[in-house]
XYZ file of C-alpha atoms in Angstrom:
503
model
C 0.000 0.000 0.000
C 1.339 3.464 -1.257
C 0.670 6.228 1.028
C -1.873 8.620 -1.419
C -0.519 12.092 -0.249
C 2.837 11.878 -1.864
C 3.284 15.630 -2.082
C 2.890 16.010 1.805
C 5.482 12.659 2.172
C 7.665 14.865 -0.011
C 8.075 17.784 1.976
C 9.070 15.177 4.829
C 11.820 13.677 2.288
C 12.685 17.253 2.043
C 13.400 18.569 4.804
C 14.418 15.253 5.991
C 11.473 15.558 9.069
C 12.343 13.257 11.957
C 8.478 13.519 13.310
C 7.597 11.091 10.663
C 10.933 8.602 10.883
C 9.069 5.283 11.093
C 6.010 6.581 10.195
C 6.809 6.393 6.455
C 9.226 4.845 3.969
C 10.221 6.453 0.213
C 11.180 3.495 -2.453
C 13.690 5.418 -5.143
C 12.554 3.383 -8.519
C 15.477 4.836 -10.397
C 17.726 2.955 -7.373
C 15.620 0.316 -6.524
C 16.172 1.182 -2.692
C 14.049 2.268 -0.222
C 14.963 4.391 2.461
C 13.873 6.230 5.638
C 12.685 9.995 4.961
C 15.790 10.904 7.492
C 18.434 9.902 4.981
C 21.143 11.959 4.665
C 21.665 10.708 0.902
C 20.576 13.607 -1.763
C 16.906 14.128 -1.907
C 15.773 12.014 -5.195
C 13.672 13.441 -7.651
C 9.735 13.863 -6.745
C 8.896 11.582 -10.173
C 11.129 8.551 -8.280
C 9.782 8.162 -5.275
C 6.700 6.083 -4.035
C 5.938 6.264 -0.717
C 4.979 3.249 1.993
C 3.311 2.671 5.246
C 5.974 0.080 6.436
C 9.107 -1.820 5.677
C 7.329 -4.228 4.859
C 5.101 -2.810 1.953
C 8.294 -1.140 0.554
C 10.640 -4.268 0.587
C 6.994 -6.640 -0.640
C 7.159 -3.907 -3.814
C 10.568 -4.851 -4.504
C 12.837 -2.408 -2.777
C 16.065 -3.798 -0.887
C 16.924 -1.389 2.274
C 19.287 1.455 2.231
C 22.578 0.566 3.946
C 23.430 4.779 4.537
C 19.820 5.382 6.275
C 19.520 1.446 7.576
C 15.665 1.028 8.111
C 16.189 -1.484 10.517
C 17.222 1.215 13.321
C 13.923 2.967 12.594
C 11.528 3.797 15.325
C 8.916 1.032 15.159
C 5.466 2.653 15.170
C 3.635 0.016 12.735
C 1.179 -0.807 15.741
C 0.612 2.830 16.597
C -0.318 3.650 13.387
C -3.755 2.294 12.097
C -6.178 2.263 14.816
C -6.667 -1.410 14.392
C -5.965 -3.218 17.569
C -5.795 -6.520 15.899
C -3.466 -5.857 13.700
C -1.074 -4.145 16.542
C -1.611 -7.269 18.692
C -0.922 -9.793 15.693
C 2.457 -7.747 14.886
C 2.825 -8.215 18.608
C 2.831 -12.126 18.021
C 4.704 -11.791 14.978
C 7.738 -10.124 17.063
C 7.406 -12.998 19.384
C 8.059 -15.627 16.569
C 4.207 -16.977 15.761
C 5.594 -17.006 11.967
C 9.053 -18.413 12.378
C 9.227 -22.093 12.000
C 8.056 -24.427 9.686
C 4.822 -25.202 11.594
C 3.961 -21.300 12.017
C 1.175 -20.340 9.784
C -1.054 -17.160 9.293
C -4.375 -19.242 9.999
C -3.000 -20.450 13.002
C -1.994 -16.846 13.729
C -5.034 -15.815 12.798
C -6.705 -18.266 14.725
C -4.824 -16.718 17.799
C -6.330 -13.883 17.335
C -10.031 -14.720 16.960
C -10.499 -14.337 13.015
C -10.410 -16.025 9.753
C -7.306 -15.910 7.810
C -8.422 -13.851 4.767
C -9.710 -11.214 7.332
C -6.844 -11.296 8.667
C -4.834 -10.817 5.823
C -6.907 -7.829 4.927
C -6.160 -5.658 7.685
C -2.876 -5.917 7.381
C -2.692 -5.178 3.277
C -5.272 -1.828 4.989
C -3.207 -1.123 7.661
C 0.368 -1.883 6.750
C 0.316 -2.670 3.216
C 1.802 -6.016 3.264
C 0.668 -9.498 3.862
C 1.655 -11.397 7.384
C 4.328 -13.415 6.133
C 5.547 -10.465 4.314
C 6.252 -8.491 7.429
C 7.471 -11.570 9.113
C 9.888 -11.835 6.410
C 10.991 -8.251 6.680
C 11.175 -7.957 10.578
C 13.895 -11.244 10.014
C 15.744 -9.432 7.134
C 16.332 -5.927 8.976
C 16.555 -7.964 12.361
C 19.982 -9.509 10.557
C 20.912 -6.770 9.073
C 21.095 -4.617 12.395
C 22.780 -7.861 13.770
C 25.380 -7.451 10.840
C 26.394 -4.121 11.353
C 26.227 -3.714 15.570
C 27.377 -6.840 16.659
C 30.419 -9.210 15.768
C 28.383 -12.359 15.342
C 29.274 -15.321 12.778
C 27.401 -15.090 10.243
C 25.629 -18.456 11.139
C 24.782 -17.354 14.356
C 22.953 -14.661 12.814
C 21.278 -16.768 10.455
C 19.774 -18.740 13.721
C 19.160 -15.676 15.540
C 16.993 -13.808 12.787
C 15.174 -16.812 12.157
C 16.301 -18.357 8.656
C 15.776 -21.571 8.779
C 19.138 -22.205 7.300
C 22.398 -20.436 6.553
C 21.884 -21.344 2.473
C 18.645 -19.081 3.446
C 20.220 -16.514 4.894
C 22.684 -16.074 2.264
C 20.540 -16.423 -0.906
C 17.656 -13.260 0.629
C 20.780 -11.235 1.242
C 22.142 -12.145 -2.244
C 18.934 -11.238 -3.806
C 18.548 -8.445 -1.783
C 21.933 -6.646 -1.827
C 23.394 -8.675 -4.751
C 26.353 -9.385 -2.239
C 27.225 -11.857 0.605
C 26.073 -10.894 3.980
C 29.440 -10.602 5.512
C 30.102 -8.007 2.573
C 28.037 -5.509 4.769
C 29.721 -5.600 7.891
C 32.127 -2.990 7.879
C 35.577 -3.892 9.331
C 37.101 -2.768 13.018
C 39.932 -3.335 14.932
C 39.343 -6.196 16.570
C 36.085 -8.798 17.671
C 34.389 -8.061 21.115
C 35.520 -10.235 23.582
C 33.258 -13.188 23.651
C 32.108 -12.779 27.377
C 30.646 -8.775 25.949
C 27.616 -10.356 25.009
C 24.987 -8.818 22.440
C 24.693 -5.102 22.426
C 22.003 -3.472 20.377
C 20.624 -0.031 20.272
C 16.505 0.122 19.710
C 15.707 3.363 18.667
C 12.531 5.650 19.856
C 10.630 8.718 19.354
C 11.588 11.878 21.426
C 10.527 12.204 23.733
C 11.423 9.891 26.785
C 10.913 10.074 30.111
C 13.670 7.844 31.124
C 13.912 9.135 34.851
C 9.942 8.032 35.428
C 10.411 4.757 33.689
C 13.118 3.934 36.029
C 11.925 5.403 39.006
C 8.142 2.746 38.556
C 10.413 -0.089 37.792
C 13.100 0.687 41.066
C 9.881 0.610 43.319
C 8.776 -2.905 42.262
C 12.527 -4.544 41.461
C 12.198 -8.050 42.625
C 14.748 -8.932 44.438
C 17.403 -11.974 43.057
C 15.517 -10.910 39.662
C 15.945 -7.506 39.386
C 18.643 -4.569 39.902
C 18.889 -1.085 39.023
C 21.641 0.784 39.654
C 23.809 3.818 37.582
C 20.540 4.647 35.464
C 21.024 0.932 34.007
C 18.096 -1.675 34.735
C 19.477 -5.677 34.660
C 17.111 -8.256 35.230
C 18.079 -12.414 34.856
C 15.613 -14.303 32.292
C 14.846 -17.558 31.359
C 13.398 -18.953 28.190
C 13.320 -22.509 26.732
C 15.186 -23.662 29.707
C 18.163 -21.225 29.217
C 19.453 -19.026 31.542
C 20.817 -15.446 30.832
C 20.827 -11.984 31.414
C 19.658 -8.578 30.259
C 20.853 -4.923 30.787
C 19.131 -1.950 29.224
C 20.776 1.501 29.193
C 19.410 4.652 28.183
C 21.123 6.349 24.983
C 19.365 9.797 24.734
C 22.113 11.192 22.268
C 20.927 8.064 19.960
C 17.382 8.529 21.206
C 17.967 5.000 21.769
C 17.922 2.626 24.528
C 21.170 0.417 24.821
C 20.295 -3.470 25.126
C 22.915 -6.066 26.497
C 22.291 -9.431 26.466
C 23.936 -12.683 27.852
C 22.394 -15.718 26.607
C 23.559 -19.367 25.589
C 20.451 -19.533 23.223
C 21.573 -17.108 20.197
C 18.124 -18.119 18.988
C 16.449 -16.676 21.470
C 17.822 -13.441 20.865
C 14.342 -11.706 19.133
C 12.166 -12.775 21.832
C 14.488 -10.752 23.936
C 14.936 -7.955 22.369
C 10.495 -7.833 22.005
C 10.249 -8.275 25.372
C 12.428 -5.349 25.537
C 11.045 -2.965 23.718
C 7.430 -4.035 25.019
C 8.921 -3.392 28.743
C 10.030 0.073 27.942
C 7.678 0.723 25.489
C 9.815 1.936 23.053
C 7.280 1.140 19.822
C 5.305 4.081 21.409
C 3.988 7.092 18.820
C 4.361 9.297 22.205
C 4.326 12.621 20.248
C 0.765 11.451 18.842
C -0.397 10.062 22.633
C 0.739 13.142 24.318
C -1.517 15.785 21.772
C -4.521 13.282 22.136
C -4.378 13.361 25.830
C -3.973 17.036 25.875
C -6.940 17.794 24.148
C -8.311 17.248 27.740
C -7.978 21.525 28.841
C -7.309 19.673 33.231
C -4.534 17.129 31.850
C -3.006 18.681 29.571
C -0.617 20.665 32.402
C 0.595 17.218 33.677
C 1.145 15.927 30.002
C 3.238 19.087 29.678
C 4.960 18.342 32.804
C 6.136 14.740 31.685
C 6.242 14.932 28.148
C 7.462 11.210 27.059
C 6.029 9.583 29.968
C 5.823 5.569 28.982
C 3.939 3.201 30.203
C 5.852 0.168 31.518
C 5.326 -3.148 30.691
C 6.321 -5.990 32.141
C 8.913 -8.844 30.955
C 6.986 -11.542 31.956
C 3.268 -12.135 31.695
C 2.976 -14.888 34.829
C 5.632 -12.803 36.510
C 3.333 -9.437 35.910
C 0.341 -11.658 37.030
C 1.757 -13.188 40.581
C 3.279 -9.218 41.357
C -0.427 -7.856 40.532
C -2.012 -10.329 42.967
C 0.710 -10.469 45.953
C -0.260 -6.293 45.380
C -3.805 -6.580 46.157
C -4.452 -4.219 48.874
C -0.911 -3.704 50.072
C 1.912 -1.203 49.886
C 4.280 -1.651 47.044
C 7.425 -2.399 49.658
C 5.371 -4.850 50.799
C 4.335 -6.179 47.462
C 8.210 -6.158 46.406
C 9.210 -8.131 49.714
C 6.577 -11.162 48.975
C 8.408 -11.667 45.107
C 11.264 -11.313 46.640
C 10.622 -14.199 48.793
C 8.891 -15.789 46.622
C 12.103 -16.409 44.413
C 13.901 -17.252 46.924
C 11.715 -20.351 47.590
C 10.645 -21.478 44.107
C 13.308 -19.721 41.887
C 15.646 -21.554 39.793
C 19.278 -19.834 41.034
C 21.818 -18.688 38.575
C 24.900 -20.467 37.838
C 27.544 -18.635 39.386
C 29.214 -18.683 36.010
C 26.001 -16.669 34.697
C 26.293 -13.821 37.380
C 27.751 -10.602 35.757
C 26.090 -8.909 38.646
C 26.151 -10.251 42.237
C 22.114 -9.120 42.752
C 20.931 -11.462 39.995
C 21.267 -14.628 41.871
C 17.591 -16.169 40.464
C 15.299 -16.537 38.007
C 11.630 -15.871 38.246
C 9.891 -19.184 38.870
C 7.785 -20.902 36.260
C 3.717 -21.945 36.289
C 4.524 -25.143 36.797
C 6.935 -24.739 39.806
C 3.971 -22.498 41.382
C 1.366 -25.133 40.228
C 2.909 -28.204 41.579
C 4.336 -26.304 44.872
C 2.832 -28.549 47.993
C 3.056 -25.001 49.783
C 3.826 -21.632 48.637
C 5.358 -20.435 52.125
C 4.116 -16.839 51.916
C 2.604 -14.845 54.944
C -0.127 -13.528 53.470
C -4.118 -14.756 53.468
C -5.182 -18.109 52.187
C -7.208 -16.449 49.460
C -4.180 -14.885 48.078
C -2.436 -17.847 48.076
C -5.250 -20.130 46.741
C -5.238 -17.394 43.733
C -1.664 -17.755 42.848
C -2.303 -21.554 42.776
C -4.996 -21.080 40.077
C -2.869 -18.699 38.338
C 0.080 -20.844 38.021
C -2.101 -23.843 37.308
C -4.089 -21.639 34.152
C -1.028 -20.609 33.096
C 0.977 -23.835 33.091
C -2.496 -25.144 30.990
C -2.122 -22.297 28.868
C 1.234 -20.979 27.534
C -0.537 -18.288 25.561
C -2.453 -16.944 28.408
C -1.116 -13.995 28.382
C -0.799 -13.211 24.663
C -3.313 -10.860 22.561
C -6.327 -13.081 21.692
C -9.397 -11.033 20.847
C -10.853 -7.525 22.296
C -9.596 -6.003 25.411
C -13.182 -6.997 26.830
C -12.488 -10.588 25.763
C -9.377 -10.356 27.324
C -10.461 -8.943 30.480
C -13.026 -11.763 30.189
C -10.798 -14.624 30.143
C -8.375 -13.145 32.684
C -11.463 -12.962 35.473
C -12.356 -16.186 35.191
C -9.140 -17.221 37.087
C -9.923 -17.844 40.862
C -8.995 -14.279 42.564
C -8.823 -12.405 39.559
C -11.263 -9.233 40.062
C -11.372 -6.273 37.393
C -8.904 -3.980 38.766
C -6.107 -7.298 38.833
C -7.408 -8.026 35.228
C -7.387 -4.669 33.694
C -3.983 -4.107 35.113
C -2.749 -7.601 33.958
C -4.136 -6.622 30.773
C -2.382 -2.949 30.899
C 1.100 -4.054 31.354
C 1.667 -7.632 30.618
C -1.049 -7.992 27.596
C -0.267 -4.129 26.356
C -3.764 -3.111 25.603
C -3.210 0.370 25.798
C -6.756 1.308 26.487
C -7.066 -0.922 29.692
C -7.747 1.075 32.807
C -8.623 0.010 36.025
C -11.143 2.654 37.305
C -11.145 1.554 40.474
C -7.733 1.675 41.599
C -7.577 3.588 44.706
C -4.428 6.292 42.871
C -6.353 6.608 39.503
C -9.472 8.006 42.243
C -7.342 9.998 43.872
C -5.016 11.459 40.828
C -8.820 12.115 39.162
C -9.158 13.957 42.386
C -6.584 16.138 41.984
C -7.290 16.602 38.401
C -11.123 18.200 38.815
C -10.830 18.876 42.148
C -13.319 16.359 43.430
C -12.599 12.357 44.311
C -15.479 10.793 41.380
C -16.592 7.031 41.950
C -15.073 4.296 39.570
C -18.077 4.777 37.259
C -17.608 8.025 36.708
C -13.947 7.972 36.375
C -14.462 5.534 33.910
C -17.094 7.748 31.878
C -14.470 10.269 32.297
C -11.838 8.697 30.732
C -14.080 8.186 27.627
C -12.069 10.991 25.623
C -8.826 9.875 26.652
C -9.349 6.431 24.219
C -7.594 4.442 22.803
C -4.857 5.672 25.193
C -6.349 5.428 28.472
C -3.278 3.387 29.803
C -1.196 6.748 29.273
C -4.154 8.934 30.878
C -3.319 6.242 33.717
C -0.169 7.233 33.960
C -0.204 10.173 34.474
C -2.906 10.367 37.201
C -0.224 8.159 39.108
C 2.162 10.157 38.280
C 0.646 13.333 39.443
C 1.068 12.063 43.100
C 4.920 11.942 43.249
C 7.046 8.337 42.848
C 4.066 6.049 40.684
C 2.306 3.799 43.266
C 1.394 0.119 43.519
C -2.448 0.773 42.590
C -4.018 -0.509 45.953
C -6.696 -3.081 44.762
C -10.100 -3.293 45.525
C -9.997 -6.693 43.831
C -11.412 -7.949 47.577
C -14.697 -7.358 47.038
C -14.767 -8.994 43.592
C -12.806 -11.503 43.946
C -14.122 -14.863 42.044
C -15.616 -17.772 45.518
């Protein structure tokens, strides 16, 4: 799909507008490249250029990527663009591998998501201009590419990582992309990183970003053993497929970038890292877009101005994000943080010492299954609260993709209730930060009531916050934010989940 106002997309290309960096792509037909409209090569002629919603719709018309401009460090807005939640939650899936592997199809991705295959397919041409497979294809091509030129992988190792399902693979789409080998892109240094360095990437975002805040909410609710932040650097252990590693994420504001290092045996496991990354920090965000919708409101438009880039954090993990929401449930967030913490310490796989590039990352969040087959779970807290972490794990161990994007938000919220302890404000917040549904909002938190209080000067019930918050959609999760915000450090949101909770 070609974007119909070229002349507008022009005067972008001209003047070489960062606003719209990720937000459009120019193909050059008399180059056969495509490019980002930030490219400091000369401005081609008006005549040559057709201009694309994604990547993915450029590369899918035959365009091969610039390697001056390198679309693959693009800001990633292709789910903040189009107003279609399905399609943002399928790209979602997409980043997490549902189309890499020989048994990953786009009916069974579609089938993930609630719809038929053809509709499927027809948001996306709408929406991004290419077919699934195509921007499956594309995210694996740029994904190697931006391995190629930042890191000091083998070339099979990048091959694996990307997701080719061979090296032959690799090497013929970058022959009949570039017309060259893909070592012939790497430019040449000094000397390889030591092999202990790990894998350091830089994911770029749009200005601006309230790094300070983002920090700050995820320093209140570190876990310890799991979590450490320290030197305005966040490190946190993970485990997937049975591996063990670690991850570090730095902020790069002179790259408006965030710096990702990563220690991990599994090199294939390296793009489910990185999209649990930039789902964490939010870094796929079209802030500049959230921030004028929310300040069309005349009260909260001060506090947007006051934290212009304020995020809204995710979490890394979506069982992890689940057991933190529940041990929260009508406590302090020091108290909250001490019950993970001891938590791991009971049921958390530990760390080879060998692992342990920091000396706080001792353990690894446990699984569903550890939780679910646990005779006891050895917390001080109610029998209620420990009965709902047991149901929990056990739906979670039953269901791997429990936490994915299946549906609407009010399916979502649906399906998240009907686990044992699991009242609206636990679901909606599940939903907000481990799901992403960036319209969730749980009304009745007891800091959304009182922010709304301090925004109209009166404390409104849950059901008229909520009819409140009406003009704030589709980006109520922000409008959240903020109203937490607005009260000093973010708080735990003290549940009223008690007097909903499921018998």
């Amino acid at each position: 799909m070609e974007l119909p106002d070229r002349e507008a997309c022009y005067r972008a290309l001209q003047s070489r507008d960062a606003r719209v960096d990720g937000l459009i792509f120019v193909g050059v037909t008399s180059t056969g490249i495509y490019c980002r409209p930030v490219c400091p090569a000369r401005t081609p002629k008006f005549q040559n250029c057709r201009f694309f919603a994604s990547a993915a719709a450029a590369q899918e018309a035959g365009f091969r990527p610039c390697l001056r401009c390198r679309p693959e460090t693009a800001p990633e807005f292709a789910s903040w663009r189009g107003t279609s939640n399905t399609v943002s939650r399928a790209l979602a899936l997409i980043a997490d591998g549902a189309l890499d592997g020989p048994a990953a199809t786009v009916d069974t991705l579609a089938a993930r998501l609630g719809l038929g295959e053809r509709q499927l397919r027809r948001l996306f041409l709408q929406h991004l201009g290419a077919s699934p497979v195509s921007v499956a294809q594309t995210r694996r091509v740029l994904f190697a590419k931006q391995l190629i030129h930042e890191t000091r992988l083998p070339m099979t190792e990048i091959a694996l990582a990307s997701g080719f399902g061979s090296l032959r693979r690799f090497n013929e789409t970058f022959h009949d992309l570039f017309h060259r080998p893909p070592s012939a892109l790497r430019r040449k240094t000094a000397s390889p990183a030591p092999a202990d360095a790990g894998v350091t990437l830089r994911l770029r975002y749009r200005a601006p970003y309230d790094w300070d805040s983002m920090l700050g909410f995820l320093r209140a609710r570190a876990i310890p053993g799991v979590e450490v932040i320290e030197n305005s650097t966040y490190r946190r252990t993970a485990a997937l497929d049975g591996a063990i590693g670690t991850v570090a994420v730095t902020h790069l504001p002179q790259h408006q970038s965030l710096g990702v290092t990563i220690h991990f045996p599994r090199i294939q496991s390296l793009p489910a890292i990185v999209a649990r990354v930039r789902r964490m920090f939010d870094i796929g965000a079209d802030i500049q877009t959230i921030d004028a919708h929310l300040s069309h409101d005349p009260r909260l438009a001060p506090w947007v101005a006051q934290r212009p880039g304020l995020r809204a954090p995710g979490g890394w993990d979506g069982f992890e994000l689940a057991v933190r929401a529940i041990l929260g449930q009508q406590i302090t967030v020091a108290a909250a943080r001490r019950l993970a913490g001891q938590l791991v310490a009971l049921h958390g796989k530990l760390v080879p010492p060998a692992q342990r590039i920091h000396p706080g990352l001792s353990n690894v969040f446990p699984t569903p299954k550890r939780i679910a087959s646990a005779k006891s779970i050895g917390l001080a807290m109610p029998l209620a609260r420990q009965l709902s972490l047991k149901a929990l794990a056990e739906a979670a161990a039953a269901d791997p993709n429990l936490f994915s994007p299946f549906g609407t938000i009010d399916e979502t919220i649906a399906r998240l209730r009907s686990i044992r302890g699991v009242g609206e404000w636990t679901a909606q917040y599940i939903a907000l930060r481990a799901i992403r549904e960036m319209d969730a909002f749980p009304a009745s938190d007891i800091g959304l009531l009182r922010g709304a209080a301090m925004l109209d000067g009166i404390r409104p019930s849950p059901a008229n916050l909520l009819h409140r918050a009406e003009s704030w959609r589709p980006w109520r999760a922000y409008a959240a934010q903020h109203l937490w915000a607005a009260q000093g450090p973010l708080p735990d949101p003290a549940s009223l989940d008690a007097r909903s909770t499921h018998a």
